[in-house]
Amino acid sequence: MSSIHELSFLKEKIQELKNDGVYRKLPVLEGANESEVTLNGKRVINLSSNNYLGFASHPRLKKAAIEAVEKYGVGAGAVRTIIGNMDIHEDMEKLLAEFKREEAVMVFQSGFNCNAGTIQAVTEKGDLIISDELNHASIIDGARLSRADKTVFKHADMNHLEEVLKEKRDNYRNVLIITDGVFSMDGDIAPLPDIVKLAEKYGAMTYVDDAHGSGVLGESGRGTVDHFGLHGRVDFTIGTLSKAIGVIGGYVAGSETMRDWLSHRGRPLLFSTSLPPAAVGSIMEAVRILMSTTEYTDKLWDNAKYFKEKISKLGFDIGKSETPITPVIIGEEAKTMEFSKKLFDKGVFVSGIVFPTVPKGTGRVRCMVTAGHTKEQLDRAVEVFKKVGEDMRIL
Ligand code: PMP
């Protein structure tokens, strides 16, 4: 028998990935995450980042980060419940609550942490979590950490959700319906008004993970709840600070009671150090920009429409995307990865997404259009898609 340190059981699994054609090394980015970047030593158009508004290297955010470092240092030094809760953390949450038009906000160190910490804190044994089958991995993991029972409903299928509620509601104390606001692999928007109506009819709570709706949908990026005019009717709205906001972190917006409870039982807040001051400073500047102008969200949508129209016209299948997330569905796993590699060789970076992130046979390259792209960059990218699509006989 080999020594455990050789990790031969993992080497075998890695070989399986290679056999399936889905093995890869982590790509290395040289410099900031912008619309055109140097990746693995090659200059490419970047169609793979969540930096929707181009804020990750925005001069005002960088300046705000530097100012926060000068005043507060580089680290918070403790978890929030001990001495890591600085006045800027509180100010950031008040500003986010104002932006989201909610009573209160609690910020976590990431969107992933926020889901992991919040779901388990607001549910317990005797409760039921009902989750859309395509919800993000951090929701699935958050639900796993909860002692509540769990079940899924078919993606965005309101008949199925109602069936589940009818059958199970009365067997539980609290029921929590969880959905992504915007689904990250397909770019479709959850039927939130219908979900809220069903929740109200059956006395369930609602939880929306708006990681890809925040900074994208609604007035100046206020999110999916704002997009549908559902303020005050969703119990928990999650947003990330790592995508459109361009920095790092995640938050849950809702009531003061929710925030109060999470400050006692949101485990990532109790056991993991709070966001560094630089991040907090730049997050606040990002929110101030969004509250003062729609320039960035307007540009994002203009670019997204422009690109999607051109890609569709070529004959590619972009599924049911309603947002800047533009999946170009290829199908088979190895073919998807080959398509992505050929795009890269010709100067466009779009990562291939395959099983287990998406169902088998629905491999896709997922294009993320941002406000930072120029029309010229998008035109060049479309040309490359056309050439590779023809070469591989996809078009
Ligand atoms: N929820 C969804 C729907 C996401 O797409 C992501 C990011 N991939 C997260 C949560 C996690 O956010 P973060 O990267 O801030 O941890």
PDB file of C-alpha atoms in Angstrom, residues 44-310:
ATOM      1  CA  VAL A  44      -6.945  38.603 -24.546  1.00  0.00           C
ATOM      2  CA  ILE A  45     -10.379  40.215 -24.427  1.00  0.00           C
ATOM      3  CA  ASN A  46     -11.846  39.293 -21.033  1.00  0.00           C
ATOM      4  CA  LEU A  47     -15.382  37.916 -21.317  1.00  0.00           C
ATOM      5  CA  SER A  48     -15.276  35.957 -18.073  1.00  0.00           C
ATOM      6  CA  SER A  49     -15.346  38.314 -15.167  1.00  0.00           C
ATOM      7  CA  ASN A  50     -18.133  39.316 -12.791  1.00  0.00           C
ATOM      8  CA  ASN A  51     -16.745  42.845 -12.747  1.00  0.00           C
ATOM      9  CA  TYR A  52     -20.005  43.997 -14.376  1.00  0.00           C
ATOM     10  CA  LEU A  53     -19.479  47.717 -13.963  1.00  0.00           C
ATOM     11  CA  GLY A  54     -15.705  47.878 -14.325  1.00  0.00           C
ATOM     12  CA  PHE A  55     -15.417  48.935 -10.677  1.00  0.00           C
ATOM     13  CA  ALA A  56     -12.604  46.477  -9.801  1.00  0.00           C
ATOM     14  CA  SER A  57     -10.027  49.010 -10.950  1.00  0.00           C
ATOM     15  CA  HIS A  58     -12.064  52.229 -10.836  1.00  0.00           C
ATOM     16  CA  PRO A  59      -9.853  55.201  -9.795  1.00  0.00           C
ATOM     17  CA  ARG A  60     -12.383  56.438  -7.209  1.00  0.00           C
ATOM     18  CA  LEU A  61     -12.590  53.016  -5.550  1.00  0.00           C
ATOM     19  CA  LYS A  62      -8.795  52.714  -5.473  1.00  0.00           C
ATOM     20  CA  LYS A  63      -8.477  56.153  -3.881  1.00  0.00           C
ATOM     21  CA  ALA A  64     -11.119  55.297  -1.268  1.00  0.00           C
ATOM     22  CA  ALA A  65      -9.271  52.069  -0.433  1.00  0.00           C
ATOM     23  CA  ILE A  66      -5.997  53.926   0.081  1.00  0.00           C
ATOM     24  CA  GLU A  67      -7.689  56.520   2.301  1.00  0.00           C
ATOM     25  CA  ALA A  68      -9.274  53.787   4.424  1.00  0.00           C
ATOM     26  CA  VAL A  69      -5.895  52.061   4.813  1.00  0.00           C
ATOM     27  CA  GLU A  70      -4.275  55.329   5.918  1.00  0.00           C
ATOM     28  CA  LYS A  71      -6.885  55.815   8.634  1.00  0.00           C
ATOM     29  CA  TYR A  72      -7.717  52.235   9.695  1.00  0.00           C
ATOM     30  CA  GLY A  73      -4.723  50.093   8.677  1.00  0.00           C
ATOM     31  CA  VAL A  74      -4.772  46.966   6.559  1.00  0.00           C
ATOM     32  CA  GLY A  75      -6.593  44.483   8.776  1.00  0.00           C
ATOM     33  CA  ALA A  76      -9.602  44.513  11.092  1.00  0.00           C
ATOM     34  CA  GLY A  77      -7.682  42.475  13.661  1.00  0.00           C
ATOM     35  CA  ALA A  78     -10.533  40.342  15.027  1.00  0.00           C
ATOM     36  CA  VAL A  79     -13.985  38.953  14.364  1.00  0.00           C
ATOM     37  CA  ARG A  80     -16.801  41.475  14.484  1.00  0.00           C
ATOM     38  CA  THR A  81     -18.199  40.210  17.764  1.00  0.00           C
ATOM     39  CA  ILE A  82     -14.910  40.903  19.567  1.00  0.00           C
ATOM     40  CA  ILE A  83     -13.158  44.041  18.293  1.00  0.00           C
ATOM     41  CA  GLY A  84     -13.232  43.716  14.503  1.00  0.00           C
ATOM     42  CA  ASN A  85     -16.371  45.812  14.086  1.00  0.00           C
ATOM     43  CA  MET A  86     -15.094  49.261  13.082  1.00  0.00           C
ATOM     44  CA  ASP A  87     -17.282  52.311  12.601  1.00  0.00           C
ATOM     45  CA  ILE A  88     -16.740  52.013   8.828  1.00  0.00           C
ATOM     46  CA  HIS A  89     -18.270  48.507   8.860  1.00  0.00           C
ATOM     47  CA  GLU A  90     -21.382  49.976  10.451  1.00  0.00           C
ATOM     48  CA  ASP A  91     -21.376  52.976   8.080  1.00  0.00           C
ATOM     49  CA  MET A  92     -21.063  50.625   5.094  1.00  0.00           C
ATOM     50  CA  GLU A  93     -24.089  48.643   6.249  1.00  0.00           C
ATOM     51  CA  LYS A  94     -26.196  51.780   6.758  1.00  0.00           C
ATOM     52  CA  LEU A  95     -25.275  52.966   3.268  1.00  0.00           C
ATOM     53  CA  LEU A  96     -26.095  49.575   1.739  1.00  0.00           C
ATOM     54  CA  ALA A  97     -29.437  49.487   3.573  1.00  0.00           C
ATOM     55  CA  GLU A  98     -30.279  52.919   2.191  1.00  0.00           C
ATOM     56  CA  PHE A  99     -29.250  51.815  -1.313  1.00  0.00           C
ATOM     57  CA  LYS A 100     -31.285  48.599  -1.097  1.00  0.00           C
ATOM     58  CA  ARG A 101     -34.265  50.440   0.470  1.00  0.00           C
ATOM     59  CA  GLU A 102     -34.336  47.947   3.351  1.00  0.00           C
ATOM     60  CA  GLU A 103     -34.342  48.404   7.105  1.00  0.00           C
ATOM     61  CA  ALA A 104     -30.959  46.809   7.775  1.00  0.00           C
ATOM     62  CA  VAL A 105     -27.978  45.050   6.200  1.00  0.00           C
ATOM     63  CA  MET A 106     -25.424  42.610   7.606  1.00  0.00           C
ATOM     64  CA  VAL A 107     -22.151  42.248   5.706  1.00  0.00           C
ATOM     65  CA  PHE A 108     -20.152  39.014   5.609  1.00  0.00           C
ATOM     66  CA  GLN A 109     -16.667  38.340   4.214  1.00  0.00           C
ATOM     67  CA  SER A 110     -18.024  36.886   0.965  1.00  0.00           C
ATOM     68  CA  GLY A 111     -21.267  36.019  -0.769  1.00  0.00           C
ATOM     69  CA  PHE A 112     -20.506  32.366  -0.138  1.00  0.00           C
ATOM     70  CA  ASN A 113     -20.036  33.009   3.583  1.00  0.00           C
ATOM     71  CA  CYS A 114     -23.207  35.040   3.680  1.00  0.00           C
ATOM     72  CA  ASN A 115     -25.303  32.165   2.349  1.00  0.00           C
ATOM     73  CA  ALA A 116     -23.498  29.624   4.514  1.00  0.00           C
ATOM     74  CA  GLY A 117     -23.982  31.770   7.627  1.00  0.00           C
ATOM     75  CA  THR A 118     -27.469  33.146   7.091  1.00  0.00           C
ATOM     76  CA  ILE A 119     -29.406  30.053   5.982  1.00  0.00           C
ATOM     77  CA  GLN A 120     -28.301  27.978   8.936  1.00  0.00           C
ATOM     78  CA  ALA A 121     -28.910  30.855  11.360  1.00  0.00           C
ATOM     79  CA  VAL A 122     -32.510  31.499  10.339  1.00  0.00           C
ATOM     80  CA  THR A 123     -33.683  27.878  10.098  1.00  0.00           C
ATOM     81  CA  GLU A 124     -33.642  24.968  12.511  1.00  0.00           C
ATOM     82  CA  LYS A 125     -35.022  21.478  13.132  1.00  0.00           C
ATOM     83  CA  GLY A 126     -38.762  21.519  12.481  1.00  0.00           C
ATOM     84  CA  ASP A 127     -38.385  23.943   9.550  1.00  0.00           C
ATOM     85  CA  LEU A 128     -38.356  23.264   5.812  1.00  0.00           C
ATOM     86  CA  ILE A 129     -36.105  24.788   3.147  1.00  0.00           C
ATOM     87  CA  ILE A 130     -37.516  24.730  -0.392  1.00  0.00           C
ATOM     88  CA  SER A 131     -34.824  25.533  -2.932  1.00  0.00           C
ATOM     89  CA  ASP A 132     -34.834  26.015  -6.722  1.00  0.00           C
ATOM     90  CA  GLU A 133     -32.946  23.087  -8.250  1.00  0.00           C
ATOM     91  CA  LEU A 134     -30.510  25.434 -10.027  1.00  0.00           C
ATOM     92  CA  ASN A 135     -29.586  27.497  -6.984  1.00  0.00           C
ATOM     93  CA  HIS A 136     -25.935  28.364  -6.429  1.00  0.00           C
ATOM     94  CA  ALA A 137     -23.548  25.984  -4.645  1.00  0.00           C
ATOM     95  CA  SER A 138     -23.256  28.303  -1.634  1.00  0.00           C
ATOM     96  CA  ILE A 139     -27.024  28.023  -1.086  1.00  0.00           C
ATOM     97  CA  ILE A 140     -26.804  24.246  -1.300  1.00  0.00           C
ATOM     98  CA  ASP A 141     -23.925  24.220   1.182  1.00  0.00           C
ATOM     99  CA  GLY A 142     -25.695  26.714   3.448  1.00  0.00           C
ATOM    100  CA  ALA A 143     -28.793  24.509   3.470  1.00  0.00           C
ATOM    101  CA  ARG A 144     -26.624  21.476   4.249  1.00  0.00           C
ATOM    102  CA  LEU A 145     -25.359  23.252   7.347  1.00  0.00           C
ATOM    103  CA  SER A 146     -28.921  23.810   8.542  1.00  0.00           C
ATOM    104  CA  ARG A 147     -30.769  21.218  10.615  1.00  0.00           C
ATOM    105  CA  ALA A 148     -33.986  21.971   8.742  1.00  0.00           C
ATOM    106  CA  ASP A 149     -35.461  19.485   6.249  1.00  0.00           C
ATOM    107  CA  LYS A 150     -34.724  20.309   2.613  1.00  0.00           C
ATOM    108  CA  THR A 151     -36.461  19.803  -0.700  1.00  0.00           C
ATOM    109  CA  VAL A 152     -36.089  21.265  -4.186  1.00  0.00           C
ATOM    110  CA  PHE A 153     -38.568  22.559  -6.733  1.00  0.00           C
ATOM    111  CA  LYS A 154     -38.068  22.290 -10.485  1.00  0.00           C
ATOM    112  CA  HIS A 155     -36.294  25.312 -11.870  1.00  0.00           C
ATOM    113  CA  ALA A 156     -38.607  28.368 -11.839  1.00  0.00           C
ATOM    114  CA  ASP A 157     -41.616  26.016 -11.958  1.00  0.00           C
ATOM    115  CA  MET A 158     -44.384  27.699  -9.973  1.00  0.00           C
ATOM    116  CA  ASN A 159     -46.792  24.782 -10.310  1.00  0.00           C
ATOM    117  CA  HIS A 160     -44.233  22.498  -8.744  1.00  0.00           C
ATOM    118  CA  LEU A 161     -43.423  25.006  -5.991  1.00  0.00           C
ATOM    119  CA  GLU A 162     -47.119  25.256  -5.144  1.00  0.00           C
ATOM    120  CA  GLU A 163     -47.472  21.457  -5.107  1.00  0.00           C
ATOM    121  CA  VAL A 164     -44.601  21.217  -2.617  1.00  0.00           C
ATOM    122  CA  LEU A 165     -46.098  23.968  -0.437  1.00  0.00           C
ATOM    123  CA  LYS A 166     -49.553  22.364  -0.512  1.00  0.00           C
ATOM    124  CA  GLU A 167     -48.191  18.982   0.432  1.00  0.00           C
ATOM    125  CA  LYS A 168     -45.681  19.988   3.088  1.00  0.00           C
ATOM    126  CA  ARG A 169     -46.445  23.438   4.531  1.00  0.00           C
ATOM    127  CA  ASP A 170     -48.527  22.292   7.469  1.00  0.00           C
ATOM    128  CA  ASN A 171     -45.945  19.769   8.654  1.00  0.00           C
ATOM    129  CA  TYR A 172     -43.435  22.475   9.534  1.00  0.00           C
ATOM    130  CA  ARG A 173     -43.058  25.487  11.810  1.00  0.00           C
ATOM    131  CA  ASN A 174     -41.291  27.810   9.331  1.00  0.00           C
ATOM    132  CA  VAL A 175     -40.791  27.338   5.622  1.00  0.00           C
ATOM    133  CA  LEU A 176     -38.056  29.192   3.729  1.00  0.00           C
ATOM    134  CA  ILE A 177     -38.248  29.427  -0.077  1.00  0.00           C
ATOM    135  CA  ILE A 178     -34.830  30.118  -1.595  1.00  0.00           C
ATOM    136  CA  THR A 179     -34.087  31.236  -5.130  1.00  0.00           C
ATOM    137  CA  ASP A 180     -31.311  32.927  -7.020  1.00  0.00           C
ATOM    138  CA  GLY A 181     -32.477  36.333  -8.320  1.00  0.00           C
ATOM    139  CA  VAL A 182     -30.499  35.856 -11.528  1.00  0.00           C
ATOM    140  CA  PHE A 183     -29.288  32.348 -12.307  1.00  0.00           C
ATOM    141  CA  SER A 184     -25.561  32.451 -12.756  1.00  0.00           C
ATOM    142  CA  MET A 185     -25.173  29.778 -15.427  1.00  0.00           C
ATOM    143  CA  ASP A 186     -28.118  30.734 -17.675  1.00  0.00           C
ATOM    144  CA  GLY A 187     -28.678  34.423 -16.996  1.00  0.00           C
ATOM    145  CA  ASP A 188     -32.445  34.018 -16.548  1.00  0.00           C
ATOM    146  CA  ILE A 189     -34.355  35.965 -13.885  1.00  0.00           C
ATOM    147  CA  ALA A 190     -36.367  34.184 -11.170  1.00  0.00           C
ATOM    148  CA  PRO A 191     -40.180  34.636 -11.361  1.00  0.00           C
ATOM    149  CA  LEU A 192     -39.982  36.520  -8.089  1.00  0.00           C
ATOM    150  CA  PRO A 193     -43.461  38.131  -8.060  1.00  0.00           C
ATOM    151  CA  ASP A 194     -45.017  34.651  -8.319  1.00  0.00           C
ATOM    152  CA  ILE A 195     -42.698  33.175  -5.708  1.00  0.00           C
ATOM    153  CA  VAL A 196     -43.588  35.999  -3.303  1.00  0.00           C
ATOM    154  CA  LYS A 197     -47.308  35.524  -3.961  1.00  0.00           C
ATOM    155  CA  LEU A 198     -47.070  31.808  -3.215  1.00  0.00           C
ATOM    156  CA  ALA A 199     -44.997  32.501  -0.093  1.00  0.00           C
ATOM    157  CA  GLU A 200     -47.643  34.949   1.123  1.00  0.00           C
ATOM    158  CA  LYS A 201     -50.462  32.523   0.330  1.00  0.00           C
ATOM    159  CA  TYR A 202     -48.831  29.664   2.267  1.00  0.00           C
ATOM    160  CA  GLY A 203     -47.189  31.694   5.014  1.00  0.00           C
ATOM    161  CA  ALA A 204     -43.609  30.976   3.985  1.00  0.00           C
ATOM    162  CA  MET A 205     -40.531  33.215   4.127  1.00  0.00           C
ATOM    163  CA  THR A 206     -38.566  34.217   0.998  1.00  0.00           C
ATOM    164  CA  TYR A 207     -34.817  34.323   0.458  1.00  0.00           C
ATOM    165  CA  VAL A 208     -33.301  35.701  -2.755  1.00  0.00           C
ATOM    166  CA  ASP A 209     -29.631  35.333  -3.630  1.00  0.00           C
ATOM    167  CA  ASP A 210     -29.145  38.343  -5.851  1.00  0.00           C
ATOM    168  CA  ALA A 211     -25.400  37.973  -6.441  1.00  0.00           C
ATOM    169  CA  HIS A 212     -25.870  38.537 -10.187  1.00  0.00           C
ATOM    170  CA  GLY A 213     -28.803  40.943  -9.907  1.00  0.00           C
ATOM    171  CA  SER A 214     -27.111  43.432  -7.578  1.00  0.00           C
ATOM    172  CA  GLY A 215     -25.526  46.266  -9.517  1.00  0.00           C
ATOM    173  CA  VAL A 216     -27.216  44.935 -12.645  1.00  0.00           C
ATOM    174  CA  LEU A 217     -31.038  44.941 -12.358  1.00  0.00           C
ATOM    175  CA  GLY A 218     -33.346  47.569 -10.898  1.00  0.00           C
ATOM    176  CA  GLU A 219     -32.825  51.321 -10.562  1.00  0.00           C
ATOM    177  CA  SER A 220     -29.070  51.909 -10.757  1.00  0.00           C
ATOM    178  CA  GLY A 221     -28.419  48.287  -9.823  1.00  0.00           C
ATOM    179  CA  ARG A 222     -30.628  48.014  -6.743  1.00  0.00           C
ATOM    180  CA  GLY A 223     -31.343  44.425  -7.700  1.00  0.00           C
ATOM    181  CA  THR A 224     -34.078  41.960  -8.597  1.00  0.00           C
ATOM    182  CA  VAL A 225     -36.388  42.978  -5.737  1.00  0.00           C
ATOM    183  CA  ASP A 226     -36.292  46.571  -6.972  1.00  0.00           C
ATOM    184  CA  HIS A 227     -36.645  45.424 -10.605  1.00  0.00           C
ATOM    185  CA  PHE A 228     -39.992  43.805  -9.702  1.00  0.00           C
ATOM    186  CA  GLY A 229     -41.052  46.484  -7.167  1.00  0.00           C
ATOM    187  CA  LEU A 230     -41.183  43.967  -4.312  1.00  0.00           C
ATOM    188  CA  HIS A 231     -39.635  46.046  -1.535  1.00  0.00           C
ATOM    189  CA  GLY A 232     -40.769  44.935   1.909  1.00  0.00           C
ATOM    190  CA  ARG A 233     -42.091  41.588   0.621  1.00  0.00           C
ATOM    191  CA  VAL A 234     -38.859  39.540   0.549  1.00  0.00           C
ATOM    192  CA  ASP A 235     -37.483  38.527   3.951  1.00  0.00           C
ATOM    193  CA  PHE A 236     -33.818  38.025   3.034  1.00  0.00           C
ATOM    194  CA  THR A 237     -32.028  39.508   0.027  1.00  0.00           C
ATOM    195  CA  ILE A 238     -28.419  38.494  -0.506  1.00  0.00           C
ATOM    196  CA  GLY A 239     -26.007  40.544  -2.556  1.00  0.00           C
ATOM    197  CA  THR A 240     -22.333  40.208  -3.308  1.00  0.00           C
ATOM    198  CA  LEU A 241     -19.793  42.976  -3.071  1.00  0.00           C
ATOM    199  CA  SER A 242     -17.400  40.987  -5.249  1.00  0.00           C
ATOM    200  CA  LYS A 243     -19.165  41.194  -8.600  1.00  0.00           C
ATOM    201  CA  ALA A 244     -20.752  44.478  -9.772  1.00  0.00           C
ATOM    202  CA  ILE A 245     -19.424  46.313  -6.711  1.00  0.00           C
ATOM    203  CA  GLY A 246     -15.967  45.090  -7.734  1.00  0.00           C
ATOM    204  CA  VAL A 247     -14.420  44.371  -4.320  1.00  0.00           C
ATOM    205  CA  ILE A 248     -15.094  41.463  -1.911  1.00  0.00           C
ATOM    206  CA  GLY A 249     -17.828  40.521   0.538  1.00  0.00           C
ATOM    207  CA  GLY A 250     -21.472  39.577   0.690  1.00  0.00           C
ATOM    208  CA  TYR A 251     -24.486  40.974   2.517  1.00  0.00           C
ATOM    209  CA  VAL A 252     -27.984  40.158   3.521  1.00  0.00           C
ATOM    210  CA  ALA A 253     -30.577  42.930   3.468  1.00  0.00           C
ATOM    211  CA  GLY A 254     -33.793  42.705   5.459  1.00  0.00           C
ATOM    212  CA  SER A 255     -35.084  43.671   8.884  1.00  0.00           C
ATOM    213  CA  GLU A 256     -33.314  45.007  11.960  1.00  0.00           C
ATOM    214  CA  THR A 257     -34.417  41.831  13.805  1.00  0.00           C
ATOM    215  CA  MET A 258     -32.635  39.705  11.222  1.00  0.00           C
ATOM    216  CA  ARG A 259     -29.435  41.733  11.614  1.00  0.00           C
ATOM    217  CA  ASP A 260     -29.624  41.558  15.392  1.00  0.00           C
ATOM    218  CA  TRP A 261     -30.016  37.757  15.307  1.00  0.00           C
ATOM    219  CA  LEU A 262     -27.184  37.270  12.785  1.00  0.00           C
ATOM    220  CA  SER A 263     -24.844  39.271  15.013  1.00  0.00           C
ATOM    221  CA  HIS A 264     -25.371  36.464  17.578  1.00  0.00           C
ATOM    222  CA  ARG A 265     -25.678  33.383  15.368  1.00  0.00           C
ATOM    223  CA  GLY A 266     -24.168  34.170  11.944  1.00  0.00           C
ATOM    224  CA  ARG A 267     -21.188  31.854  12.382  1.00  0.00           C
ATOM    225  CA  PRO A 268     -18.823  33.450   9.812  1.00  0.00           C
ATOM    226  CA  LEU A 269     -19.264  36.726  11.732  1.00  0.00           C
ATOM    227  CA  LEU A 270     -18.456  35.062  15.036  1.00  0.00           C
ATOM    228  CA  PHE A 271     -15.556  32.912  13.919  1.00  0.00           C
ATOM    229  CA  SER A 272     -13.889  34.665  10.971  1.00  0.00           C
ATOM    230  CA  THR A 273     -12.254  38.109  10.844  1.00  0.00           C
ATOM    231  CA  SER A 274     -14.238  40.964   9.302  1.00  0.00           C
ATOM    232  CA  LEU A 275     -13.552  42.671   5.984  1.00  0.00           C
ATOM    233  CA  PRO A 276     -10.345  44.729   5.785  1.00  0.00           C
ATOM    234  CA  PRO A 277     -10.710  48.538   5.819  1.00  0.00           C
ATOM    235  CA  ALA A 278      -9.509  48.915   2.204  1.00  0.00           C
ATOM    236  CA  ALA A 279     -12.380  46.735   1.030  1.00  0.00           C
ATOM    237  CA  VAL A 280     -14.884  48.645   3.153  1.00  0.00           C
ATOM    238  CA  GLY A 281     -13.670  52.030   1.874  1.00  0.00           C
ATOM    239  CA  SER A 282     -13.933  51.011  -1.763  1.00  0.00           C
ATOM    240  CA  ILE A 283     -17.314  49.292  -1.311  1.00  0.00           C
ATOM    241  CA  MET A 284     -18.752  52.506   0.126  1.00  0.00           C
ATOM    242  CA  GLU A 285     -17.383  54.521  -2.782  1.00  0.00           C
ATOM    243  CA  ALA A 286     -18.937  52.059  -5.255  1.00  0.00           C
ATOM    244  CA  VAL A 287     -22.339  52.436  -3.599  1.00  0.00           C
ATOM    245  CA  ARG A 288     -22.012  56.242  -3.589  1.00  0.00           C
ATOM    246  CA  ILE A 289     -21.297  56.136  -7.331  1.00  0.00           C
ATOM    247  CA  LEU A 290     -24.357  53.947  -7.976  1.00  0.00           C
ATOM    248  CA  MET A 291     -26.542  56.244  -5.873  1.00  0.00           C
ATOM    249  CA  SER A 292     -25.441  59.278  -7.882  1.00  0.00           C
ATOM    250  CA  THR A 293     -25.598  58.028 -11.485  1.00  0.00           C
ATOM    251  CA  THR A 294     -27.032  55.348 -13.776  1.00  0.00           C
ATOM    252  CA  GLU A 295     -24.148  55.832 -16.215  1.00  0.00           C
ATOM    253  CA  TYR A 296     -22.514  52.481 -15.420  1.00  0.00           C
ATOM    254  CA  THR A 297     -25.626  50.311 -15.368  1.00  0.00           C
ATOM    255  CA  ASP A 298     -26.845  51.978 -18.591  1.00  0.00           C
ATOM    256  CA  LYS A 299     -23.537  51.176 -20.304  1.00  0.00           C
ATOM    257  CA  LEU A 300     -23.657  47.584 -19.015  1.00  0.00           C
ATOM    258  CA  TRP A 301     -27.095  46.962 -20.518  1.00  0.00           C
ATOM    259  CA  ASP A 302     -26.217  48.734 -23.752  1.00  0.00           C
ATOM    260  CA  ASN A 303     -23.143  46.511 -24.173  1.00  0.00           C
ATOM    261  CA  ALA A 304     -25.013  43.351 -23.182  1.00  0.00           C
ATOM    262  CA  LYS A 305     -27.788  43.950 -25.730  1.00  0.00           C
ATOM    263  CA  TYR A 306     -25.244  44.764 -28.434  1.00  0.00           C
ATOM    264  CA  PHE A 307     -23.196  41.599 -27.863  1.00  0.00           C
ATOM    265  CA  LYS A 308     -26.137  39.224 -27.389  1.00  0.00           C
ATOM    266  CA  GLU A 309     -27.812  40.392 -30.560  1.00  0.00           C
ATOM    267  CA  LYS A 310     -24.657  39.814 -32.610  1.00  0.00           C
TER     268      LYS A 310
END
